[in-house]
Structures are given as C-alpha cells and as structure tokens.
Short mmCIF file of C-alpha atoms in Angstrom, two decimals:
data_model
loop_
_atom_site.label_atom_id
_atom_site.label_comp_id
_atom_site.label_asym_id
_atom_site.label_seq_id
_atom_site.Cartn_x
_atom_site.Cartn_y
_atom_site.Cartn_z
CA UNK A 1 14.09 0.80 -40.09
CA UNK A 2 17.08 0.04 -42.31
CA UNK A 3 14.98 0.66 -45.40
CA UNK A 4 13.80 3.94 -43.97
CA UNK A 5 17.38 5.11 -43.42
CA UNK A 6 18.47 3.98 -46.88
CA UNK A 7 15.63 6.02 -48.32
CA UNK A 8 16.57 9.04 -46.25
CA UNK A 9 20.05 8.82 -47.72
CA UNK A 10 18.53 9.69 -51.09
CA UNK A 11 16.65 12.75 -49.88
CA UNK A 12 17.76 15.96 -51.61
CA UNK A 13 17.40 19.25 -49.80
CA UNK A 14 18.03 22.94 -50.16
CA UNK A 15 20.85 22.91 -47.62
CA UNK A 16 21.33 26.66 -47.39
CA UNK A 17 24.09 27.40 -44.92
CA UNK A 18 24.54 23.69 -44.23
CA UNK A 19 27.34 21.31 -44.98
CA UNK A 20 27.03 19.18 -48.09
CA UNK A 21 27.38 15.44 -47.76
CA UNK A 22 25.39 12.35 -46.91
CA UNK A 23 22.06 12.81 -45.17
CA UNK A 24 23.25 10.77 -42.20
CA UNK A 25 26.72 11.50 -40.85
CA UNK A 26 28.54 9.63 -38.13
CA UNK A 27 26.85 9.63 -34.74
CA UNK A 28 29.82 11.41 -33.21
CA UNK A 29 30.00 14.10 -35.89
CA UNK A 30 30.02 16.98 -33.43
CA UNK A 31 30.19 19.73 -36.01
CA UNK A 32 27.34 18.63 -38.23
CA UNK A 33 25.75 21.30 -40.38
CA UNK A 34 26.13 24.90 -39.47
CA UNK A 35 23.14 26.99 -38.51
CA UNK A 36 21.52 28.99 -41.31
CA UNK A 37 23.48 32.17 -41.88
CA UNK A 38 22.41 35.24 -39.99
CA UNK A 39 20.51 38.01 -41.68
CA UNK A 40 22.59 41.14 -42.05
CA UNK A 41 19.90 43.64 -41.01
CA UNK A 42 16.39 43.83 -39.66
CA UNK A 43 13.56 46.31 -40.10
CA UNK A 44 11.74 47.86 -37.13
CA UNK A 45 8.30 46.45 -36.45
CA UNK A 46 6.70 49.84 -36.92
CA UNK A 47 8.59 50.70 -40.11
CA UNK A 48 6.63 50.90 -43.36
CA UNK A 49 6.92 47.80 -45.53
CA UNK A 50 9.90 48.11 -47.87
CA UNK A 51 9.59 47.99 -51.60
CA UNK A 52 10.73 44.89 -53.43
CA UNK A 53 10.65 41.20 -52.53
CA UNK A 54 10.68 41.64 -48.74
CA UNK A 55 7.48 43.69 -48.73
CA UNK A 56 4.55 42.01 -47.04
CA UNK A 57 1.61 41.07 -49.23
CA UNK A 58 -0.61 41.46 -46.17
CA UNK A 59 0.01 45.00 -44.88
CA UNK A 60 -3.04 44.94 -42.60
CA UNK A 61 -1.59 42.09 -40.53
CA UNK A 62 0.85 42.78 -37.69
CA UNK A 63 4.23 42.92 -39.41
CA UNK A 64 7.09 40.54 -38.84
CA UNK A 65 10.29 42.51 -38.96
CA UNK A 66 12.39 41.41 -41.85
CA UNK A 67 15.98 40.36 -42.14
CA UNK A 68 17.84 39.75 -45.39
CA UNK A 69 16.03 37.27 -47.59
CA UNK A 70 18.27 34.24 -48.26
CA UNK A 71 19.48 33.40 -51.74
CA UNK A 72 18.03 30.00 -52.57
CA UNK A 73 20.45 29.33 -55.39
CA UNK A 74 23.36 29.13 -52.97
CA UNK A 75 22.25 25.78 -51.59
CA UNK A 76 20.63 24.03 -54.53
CA UNK A 77 21.60 20.45 -55.31
CA UNK A 78 23.36 19.92 -51.97
CA UNK A 79 22.51 17.11 -49.57
CA UNK A 80 21.47 17.99 -46.05
CA UNK A 81 23.74 16.39 -43.50
CA UNK A 82 22.29 15.32 -40.17
CA UNK A 83 23.89 12.99 -37.63
CA UNK A 84 22.82 9.38 -37.38
CA UNK A 85 20.80 8.77 -34.23
CA UNK A 86 21.24 5.73 -32.00
CA UNK A 87 18.11 5.93 -29.90
CA UNK A 88 15.77 8.45 -28.33
CA UNK A 89 14.68 9.84 -24.99
CA UNK A 90 12.51 7.60 -22.85
CA UNK A 91 9.87 8.33 -20.21
CA UNK A 92 12.48 7.80 -17.48
CA UNK A 93 14.42 10.79 -18.86
CA UNK A 94 11.57 13.28 -18.32
CA UNK A 95 10.99 15.55 -15.34
CA UNK A 96 7.39 16.80 -15.02
CA UNK A 97 6.50 20.17 -13.49
CA UNK A 98 2.98 20.75 -12.15
CA UNK A 99 1.69 24.15 -11.00
CA UNK A 100 -0.41 23.53 -7.87
CA UNK A 101 -2.06 26.95 -8.27
CA UNK A 102 -3.50 25.99 -11.66
CA UNK A 103 -6.43 23.52 -11.96
CA UNK A 104 -5.51 22.86 -15.61
CA UNK A 105 -1.95 21.95 -14.59
CA UNK A 106 -3.08 19.65 -11.79
CA UNK A 107 -5.43 17.69 -14.05
CA UNK A 108 -3.12 17.54 -17.07
CA UNK A 109 -0.11 16.65 -14.94
CA UNK A 110 -1.88 13.71 -13.33
CA UNK A 111 -3.03 12.47 -16.72
CA UNK A 112 0.53 12.65 -18.03
CA UNK A 113 1.91 10.76 -15.04
CA UNK A 114 -0.53 7.92 -15.73
CA UNK A 115 -0.11 7.99 -19.52
CA UNK A 116 3.70 7.80 -19.46
CA UNK A 117 4.14 5.86 -16.22
CA UNK A 118 6.25 8.49 -14.49
CA UNK A 119 7.70 7.74 -11.07
CA UNK A 120 7.11 10.07 -8.09
CA UNK A 121 10.72 11.23 -8.13
CA UNK A 122 10.22 12.50 -11.69
CA UNK A 123 7.55 14.99 -10.61
CA UNK A 124 8.04 18.47 -9.15
CA UNK A 125 5.05 20.41 -7.83
CA UNK A 126 5.47 24.16 -7.63
CA UNK A 127 3.22 27.17 -7.14
CA UNK A 128 3.47 29.76 -9.91
CA UNK A 129 1.42 32.85 -10.77
CA UNK A 130 -1.25 32.35 -13.42
CA UNK A 131 -0.03 34.90 -15.93
CA UNK A 132 1.90 34.87 -19.17
CA UNK A 133 5.29 36.09 -17.95
CA UNK A 134 7.48 35.38 -14.93
CA UNK A 135 9.74 38.01 -13.46
CA UNK A 136 13.44 37.32 -13.21
CA UNK A 137 13.10 36.68 -9.47
CA UNK A 138 10.20 34.27 -9.93
CA UNK A 139 12.11 32.39 -12.62
CA UNK A 140 15.23 32.13 -10.47
CA UNK A 141 13.17 30.64 -7.64
CA UNK A 142 11.72 28.10 -10.09
CA UNK A 143 15.15 27.25 -11.42
CA UNK A 144 16.40 26.61 -7.89
CA UNK A 145 13.45 24.34 -7.14
CA UNK A 146 14.21 22.33 -10.28
CA UNK A 147 17.87 21.98 -9.31
CA UNK A 148 16.93 20.96 -5.77
CA UNK A 149 14.45 18.33 -6.97
CA UNK A 150 16.35 16.83 -9.89
CA UNK A 151 19.93 17.50 -8.82
CA UNK A 152 22.89 19.11 -10.65
CA UNK A 153 22.16 19.11 -14.35
CA UNK A 154 25.30 17.23 -15.43
CA UNK A 155 24.67 14.29 -13.08
CA UNK A 156 20.89 14.13 -13.19
CA UNK A 157 18.84 11.34 -14.74
CA UNK A 158 16.37 13.99 -15.91
CA UNK A 159 17.35 15.07 -19.43
CA UNK A 160 14.30 17.12 -20.42
CA UNK A 161 11.32 18.83 -18.81
CA UNK A 162 7.58 18.67 -19.47
CA UNK A 163 5.67 21.67 -18.09
CA UNK A 164 2.01 20.85 -17.47
CA UNK A 165 0.53 24.29 -18.10
CA UNK A 166 -0.45 26.90 -20.68
CA UNK A 167 1.13 29.79 -18.80
CA UNK A 168 3.51 31.18 -17.77
CA UNK A 169 5.10 30.83 -21.20
CA UNK A 170 7.72 33.59 -20.99
CA UNK A 171 10.39 35.07 -18.75
CA UNK A 172 10.71 38.67 -19.84
CA UNK A 173 11.27 38.46 -23.60
CA UNK A 174 12.59 34.87 -23.47
CA UNK A 175 10.39 31.83 -23.71
CA UNK A 176 10.19 29.78 -20.54
CA UNK A 177 11.39 26.72 -22.46
CA UNK A 178 14.35 28.65 -23.85
CA UNK A 179 15.19 30.19 -20.48
CA UNK A 180 15.19 26.83 -18.72
CA UNK A 181 17.65 25.46 -21.27
CA UNK A 182 19.88 28.45 -22.04
CA UNK A 183 19.18 31.00 -19.31
CA UNK A 184 17.40 34.34 -19.53
CA UNK A 185 20.60 35.95 -20.78
CA UNK A 186 20.22 34.08 -24.08
CA UNK A 187 18.01 36.95 -25.33
CA UNK A 188 18.79 40.66 -25.07
CA UNK A 189 15.42 42.24 -24.36
CA UNK A 190 16.60 45.63 -25.56
CA UNK A 191 16.99 44.21 -29.08
CA UNK A 192 14.96 41.05 -29.53
CA UNK A 193 15.48 41.28 -33.28
CA UNK A 194 19.19 40.61 -32.85
CA UNK A 195 20.95 37.25 -32.81
CA UNK A 196 20.39 35.21 -29.66
CA UNK A 197 22.53 32.58 -28.00
CA UNK A 198 23.19 29.56 -30.25
CA UNK A 199 22.07 26.17 -29.05
CA UNK A 200 24.67 23.37 -28.87
CA UNK A 201 21.72 20.99 -29.23
CA UNK A 202 20.97 22.19 -32.78
CA UNK A 203 21.20 19.21 -35.17
CA UNK A 204 23.00 17.24 -32.49
CA UNK A 205 23.26 13.47 -32.15
CA UNK A 206 23.04 13.78 -28.36
CA UNK A 207 20.53 11.57 -26.57
CA UNK A 208 21.40 13.03 -23.16
CA UNK A 209 21.57 16.81 -23.58
CA UNK A 210 21.71 17.55 -19.84
CA UNK A 211 24.63 15.22 -19.24
CA UNK A 212 26.49 15.94 -22.48
CA UNK A 213 25.64 19.57 -23.27
CA UNK A 214 24.57 21.04 -19.96
CA UNK A 215 21.02 21.96 -21.03
CA UNK A 216 17.58 20.52 -20.55
CA UNK A 217 15.14 21.05 -23.43
CA UNK A 218 11.62 21.75 -22.22
CA UNK A 219 8.12 21.55 -23.71
CA UNK A 220 4.75 22.76 -22.46
CA UNK A 221 1.85 20.30 -22.30
CA UNK A 222 -0.27 23.16 -23.61
CA UNK A 223 -3.64 22.87 -25.33
CA UNK A 224 -6.70 25.13 -25.56
CA UNK A 225 -8.35 23.44 -22.56
CA UNK A 226 -8.07 20.44 -20.26
CA UNK A 227 -10.00 18.07 -22.56
CA UNK A 228 -7.80 19.03 -25.51
CA UNK A 229 -4.70 18.47 -23.38
CA UNK A 230 -5.82 14.97 -22.46
CA UNK A 231 -6.43 14.24 -26.14
CA UNK A 232 -3.01 15.66 -26.99
CA UNK A 233 -1.29 13.36 -24.48
CA UNK A 234 -3.25 10.37 -25.71
CA UNK A 235 -2.25 11.16 -29.33
CA UNK A 236 1.39 11.28 -28.31
CA UNK A 237 1.25 7.90 -26.59
CA UNK A 238 -0.71 6.38 -29.49
CA UNK A 239 1.89 7.66 -31.97
CA UNK A 240 4.81 5.63 -30.65
CA UNK A 241 6.13 3.24 -33.30
CA UNK A 242 3.06 3.61 -35.53
CA UNK A 243 4.68 4.93 -38.70
CA UNK A 244 7.32 3.72 -41.14
CA UNK A 245 6.07 0.13 -41.03
CA UNK A 246 6.41 -2.06 -44.10
CA UNK A 247 3.36 -1.78 -46.34
CA UNK A 248 1.91 1.24 -44.54
CA UNK A 249 0.39 4.00 -46.68
CA UNK A 250 2.56 7.11 -47.09
CA UNK A 251 2.34 10.17 -44.90
CA UNK A 252 1.97 13.66 -46.34
CA UNK A 253 4.36 16.55 -45.66
CA UNK A 254 2.38 19.78 -46.16
CA UNK A 255 4.98 22.47 -46.85
CA UNK A 256 2.81 25.41 -47.76
CA UNK A 257 3.57 28.75 -49.39
CA UNK A 258 2.04 32.14 -48.69
CA UNK A 259 2.19 35.52 -50.40
CA UNK A 260 3.61 37.06 -47.25
CA UNK A 261 7.26 37.41 -48.28
CA UNK A 262 8.51 38.17 -44.80
CA UNK A 263 6.97 35.08 -43.27
CA UNK A 264 7.51 32.76 -46.24
CA UNK A 265 11.32 32.93 -46.04
CA UNK A 266 11.60 29.38 -44.68
CA UNK A 267 10.25 27.92 -47.92
CA UNK A 268 13.79 28.00 -49.35
CA UNK A 269 14.44 24.96 -47.14
CA UNK A 270 11.46 22.93 -48.34
CA UNK A 271 12.39 19.63 -50.01
CA UNK A 272 11.16 19.34 -53.62
CA UNK A 273 7.52 18.28 -54.04
CA UNK A 274 6.65 14.68 -54.78
CA UNK A 275 7.34 11.27 -53.23
CA UNK A 276 10.54 10.95 -51.22
CA UNK A 277 12.46 8.20 -52.95
CA UNK A 278 12.64 5.10 -50.81
CA UNK A 279 10.42 6.58 -48.10
CA UNK A 280 6.69 6.20 -47.37
CA UNK A 281 6.23 9.97 -47.51
CA UNK A 282 5.28 12.61 -50.05
CA UNK A 283 6.09 16.32 -50.03
CA UNK A 284 3.15 18.53 -50.98
CA UNK A 285 3.93 22.15 -51.81
CA UNK A 286 0.80 24.22 -52.25
CA UNK A 287 -0.83 27.50 -51.26
CA UNK A 288 -1.33 27.96 -47.55
CA UNK A 289 -4.72 29.65 -47.86
CA UNK A 290 -6.69 27.56 -48.24
CA UNK A 291 -4.55 24.52 -47.49
CA UNK A 292 -5.10 21.46 -49.69
CA UNK A 293 -7.21 18.56 -48.48
CA UNK A 294 -4.69 15.96 -47.25
CA UNK A 295 -4.92 12.77 -45.22
CA UNK A 296 -2.21 11.31 -42.97
CA UNK A 297 -0.34 14.58 -42.51
CA UNK A 298 2.88 14.15 -40.52
CA UNK A 299 4.32 17.65 -40.95
CA UNK A 300 2.70 20.99 -41.79
CA UNK A 301 4.56 24.30 -42.04
CA UNK A 302 3.74 27.72 -43.45
CA UNK A 303 4.52 31.39 -42.90
CA UNK A 304 1.46 33.50 -42.05
CA UNK A 305 0.30 35.81 -39.26
CA UNK A 306 -3.20 34.36 -39.04
CA UNK A 307 -3.82 30.74 -39.87
CA UNK A 308 -6.53 29.75 -42.34
CA UNK A 309 -9.04 27.05 -41.46
CA UNK A 310 -7.08 23.85 -40.90
CA UNK A 311 -9.91 21.31 -41.25
CA UNK A 312 -8.59 20.07 -44.61
CA UNK A 313 -5.41 18.77 -42.94
CA UNK A 314 -6.02 15.40 -41.31
CA UNK A 315 -3.10 14.76 -38.95
CA UNK A 316 -1.69 11.40 -37.93
CA UNK A 317 -0.93 10.87 -34.22
CA UNK A 318 2.49 12.38 -33.61
CA UNK A 319 2.16 15.09 -36.28
CA UNK A 320 4.28 18.25 -36.04
CA UNK A 321 2.99 21.61 -37.29
CA UNK A 322 3.95 25.27 -36.95
CA UNK A 323 3.82 28.63 -38.70
CA UNK A 324 6.45 31.34 -38.95
CA UNK A 325 5.27 34.62 -37.45
CA UNK A 326 6.24 36.93 -34.60
CA UNK A 327 3.93 35.87 -31.78
CA UNK A 328 3.04 32.22 -32.38
CA UNK A 329 4.29 31.36 -28.89
CA UNK A 330 2.30 34.09 -27.09
CA UNK A 331 -0.39 31.61 -26.15
CA UNK A 332 -2.84 34.15 -24.76
CA UNK A 333 -3.23 35.50 -28.31
CA UNK A 334 -3.21 39.15 -27.25
CA UNK A 335 -1.08 40.19 -30.25
CA UNK A 336 -3.79 39.25 -32.75
CA UNK A 337 -1.80 36.50 -34.46
CA UNK A 338 -2.59 32.79 -34.51
CA UNK A 339 -0.69 30.83 -31.88
CA UNK A 340 0.71 27.33 -31.70
CA UNK A 341 -2.42 26.29 -29.79
CA UNK A 342 -4.36 26.40 -33.07
CA UNK A 343 -2.25 23.53 -34.41
CA UNK A 344 -2.88 21.47 -31.26
CA UNK A 345 -6.60 22.15 -31.57
CA UNK A 346 -6.44 20.97 -35.21
CA UNK A 347 -4.90 17.62 -34.21
CA UNK A 348 -1.13 18.16 -34.24
CA UNK A 349 0.88 16.61 -31.42
CA UNK A 350 3.60 19.28 -31.11
CA UNK A 351 4.19 22.82 -32.30
CA UNK A 352 6.44 25.88 -31.98
CA UNK A 353 6.14 29.66 -31.79
CA UNK A 354 8.13 32.65 -30.60
CA UNK A 355 7.12 34.77 -27.59
CA UNK A 356 8.72 38.11 -28.53
CA UNK A 357 9.47 39.85 -31.83
CA UNK A 358 12.20 37.68 -33.40
CA UNK A 359 12.47 39.13 -36.91
CA UNK A 360 12.43 36.51 -39.62
CA UNK A 361 15.89 35.14 -38.90
CA UNK A 362 15.81 31.54 -40.10
CA UNK A 363 17.83 30.45 -37.06
CA UNK A 364 14.88 31.28 -34.78
CA UNK A 365 12.41 28.89 -36.40
CA UNK A 366 12.32 25.13 -37.03
CA UNK A 367 14.36 24.10 -40.07
CA UNK A 368 12.02 21.85 -42.11
CA UNK A 369 14.66 19.33 -43.14
CA UNK A 370 16.43 19.09 -39.78
CA UNK A 371 13.07 18.61 -38.06
CA UNK A 372 11.93 15.96 -40.52
CA UNK A 373 15.18 14.00 -40.75
CA UNK A 374 15.57 13.69 -36.99
CA UNK A 375 11.93 12.69 -36.53
CA UNK A 376 12.10 10.05 -39.27
CA UNK A 377 15.02 8.43 -37.45
CA UNK A 378 12.85 7.78 -34.40
CA UNK A 379 13.55 10.91 -32.35
CA UNK A 380 10.87 12.13 -29.98
CA UNK A 381 8.92 15.32 -30.67
CA UNK A 382 10.89 17.29 -28.09
CA UNK A 383 14.21 16.12 -29.55
CA UNK A 384 13.28 16.74 -33.19
CA UNK A 385 11.82 20.19 -32.54
CA UNK A 386 14.62 21.39 -30.28
CA UNK A 387 17.32 20.11 -32.62
CA UNK A 388 15.75 21.99 -35.54
CA UNK A 389 16.11 25.50 -34.03
CA UNK A 390 19.57 27.07 -33.96
CA UNK A 391 18.67 30.08 -31.77
CA UNK A 392 15.84 28.91 -29.47
CA UNK A 393 15.92 31.60 -26.78
CA UNK A 394 12.57 33.04 -27.93
CA UNK A 395 11.14 29.66 -28.98
CA UNK A 396 8.24 28.13 -27.10
CA UNK A 397 7.85 24.41 -27.74
CA UNK A 398 4.47 22.86 -26.93
CA UNK A 399 3.03 19.37 -27.28
CA UNK A 400 3.57 15.83 -26.02
CA UNK A 401 7.34 15.56 -25.64
CA UNK A 402 7.80 11.81 -26.00
CA UNK A 403 5.73 11.17 -29.14
CA UNK A 404 7.93 9.07 -31.43
CA UNK A 405 6.00 7.60 -34.39
CA UNK A 406 9.14 6.20 -36.05
CA UNK A 407 10.61 4.62 -32.92
CA UNK A 408 11.46 0.94 -33.16
CA UNK A 409 12.40 0.14 -29.58
#
C-alpha cells in the first residue's frame, strides 16, 4: 500500500476550485480542498438551448439546465489535495433497513445480512409504501424509527445506512439518501436548480461521520431485479482487497467525453490520459458513444442523457460508474433518461444519480479525482462516493456500500 500512496502523490489533476498542494494532506486537515465553485446562473429546463459553448449538441434529449461553464485554465498544473485516510468503514458500522412490504427488499436484505455477517441489532425492518417518493410525514416516521432502533446519531455505533430496496428513492425533491444524511430542508423544492446544503463529509478524512459530523451517509442496495441485486452484493464482497496488489495488471479509468456541452462539464476535472505514474492504473479519455472496448475497468464516467451500449466496458468487482444528467437517480426511468441502474446492470458495483432537476452545478455530481483518490486509499464505495459530492441533497447513491478493492486490513 505504501507504493500505491507514493504513486498517488505524483498524480496531477485539474484541481479547479481546489487547494493546490500534495495529493495526500494530513489526516486531520479539516479544511481540505474547497468544493468546486458555484455556477453564477442557471437556465430553465424549458428554455431554448443558448447559443455558444453551453448549447446542447443533442436538442432532442431532455435538457439539463445549464450553469456557467467552468474555465479549465484556472486549475491547470495544480495538484489535487485530499486527506490521508487511516482506515475505512467496516460491516459493524452499517445499519440495514428492510421494507417488509416489498418482496425485493426482504430477499435482498436477507442476502446482505448473510453476505456481510450483520448482527440482528444492525437490522431495522419497516413497512414503507412501494412508490418512488415519500411524503414529509412518511419520511419523518421513518427517521424516528431509525433513531429509535440505532440510538442518537452522535453516540450510535451505526455510521452509515444500507437501504435494501429500489424505491422509495426520494422525499419530495430530495433523494432519500440525501434526506437521511442532511434532512429534507437541504433542498429547496421551489428552486431545485439553486445551491443546496453543503456536506461536511465532502473530501473528509472522517471514518465515523455519524459520531464526528452528525450525519449518516446512506446507499440503496438497488439493482434492476432481485437476481441482479444478489450479484451486486456478491461483487462487492468479492472486491475487498483484490486490487493494488504487487504485480497485478493495471485497471482502466474510462473518463469519456460527449458532444453534449451541458452534461460534459465535469470533464474539466478528468486527469490527463495515460498511465498514472507509480500506480497500476491508466486513464483512458475517449468518446462516450460508443465507449471504447476496455478490460478491468475500475471507474467509468461520462455526461449524457441516454447511455450508449455498455458491453464494451468490462468492469472489475468494486467498479464505480455514473453519468451526469438530470434524472439519473429517478430509478423508475419515467423521465426518459438512463438511470444509475443501467450501470449496475452492466457490472458496476456502485453508482450515483440525481432525483430532481439539479442543473449542471459541478458540486452536485461526483468529482472524478476526489472519488478516485479516496477509493485508491482503501475507502469503501459509500465513503468514496459520498465524499466526492459537495452538495448531495439531490444525490441518490446506489450499490454495495462496503466494497473496498484497495483495502489492506
């Protein structure tokens, strides 16, 4: 692992809006990098596409409202600073929620209990409606049940939550994962395109976010069906400690570009293409449609409304993958855009999407370098994904939370 960290210290990034300095800071560096700077304005969803570089190259697709496009030159030749991690979450830190009204949840929850060896006191069984969105009253009742089962957040052993269902995935305009961590007030539903509450967990060194920060990150054990969910869980367990070993072949980081200027804004954060010096990994920058044929893919990101065929990307167990668009977290797919479930179906182990119109503010989507640099240090999927999003109130995180392919203990 020492060689892996030495190699990470040589990784150059496009640290837009982030502090310059060494890749790994001190573990107690509370400030760390700042979140990407906020866009100054946003266009209405129904507005015609503007002229110039922010115009969508795919006008027939549902539009993502646009904020100000960042200036890449501002961050060139800086080093991305992330805190040094001293461990990761363990199975004993997880609280599992099972919806007794949902056959999928019952089956997937039991499989997860067995796969991760969860104790009875780590499991909460609730009855929730089988629909996409909870009302405020329904969510408050759920929140109270969680507090009653797992105790006050600051003194609880449970640091994060796994939700064994596909839906509900939202509370009003907030994601259910965001609402459980930050509250429903994190998002103003009258203007979902505005800034949302910042997360103190963003790029944090914390291993115990409930105890230290007063929030519990959450992730849905969501997959297209029960069989796919079992396979997802099994991939997560199989991933632990599998990568970064001496002599192992490199993994591929598929950071893909599209012609959709509104959704491709995150590409300013992509590391340069080519091998990462001192690391068994290679950055591949290529067109998103069609994606290149790649083996051993650890990370895949792009910005599109509808995903192309993903068969060419062969994922390793523990792979992370997501796309920047408005409704990637609306898992029922009723908005006509590809959802995070497509990545799980393609073999990824965790993914991300937003549940209400976010605009293309960079703070609302996973930062490629923050995500990668935490994961390469041995963080779990839930830690790496949550720490990569500065404003996660609309963010739905799905996958196997404890997958940790670079863990060493």
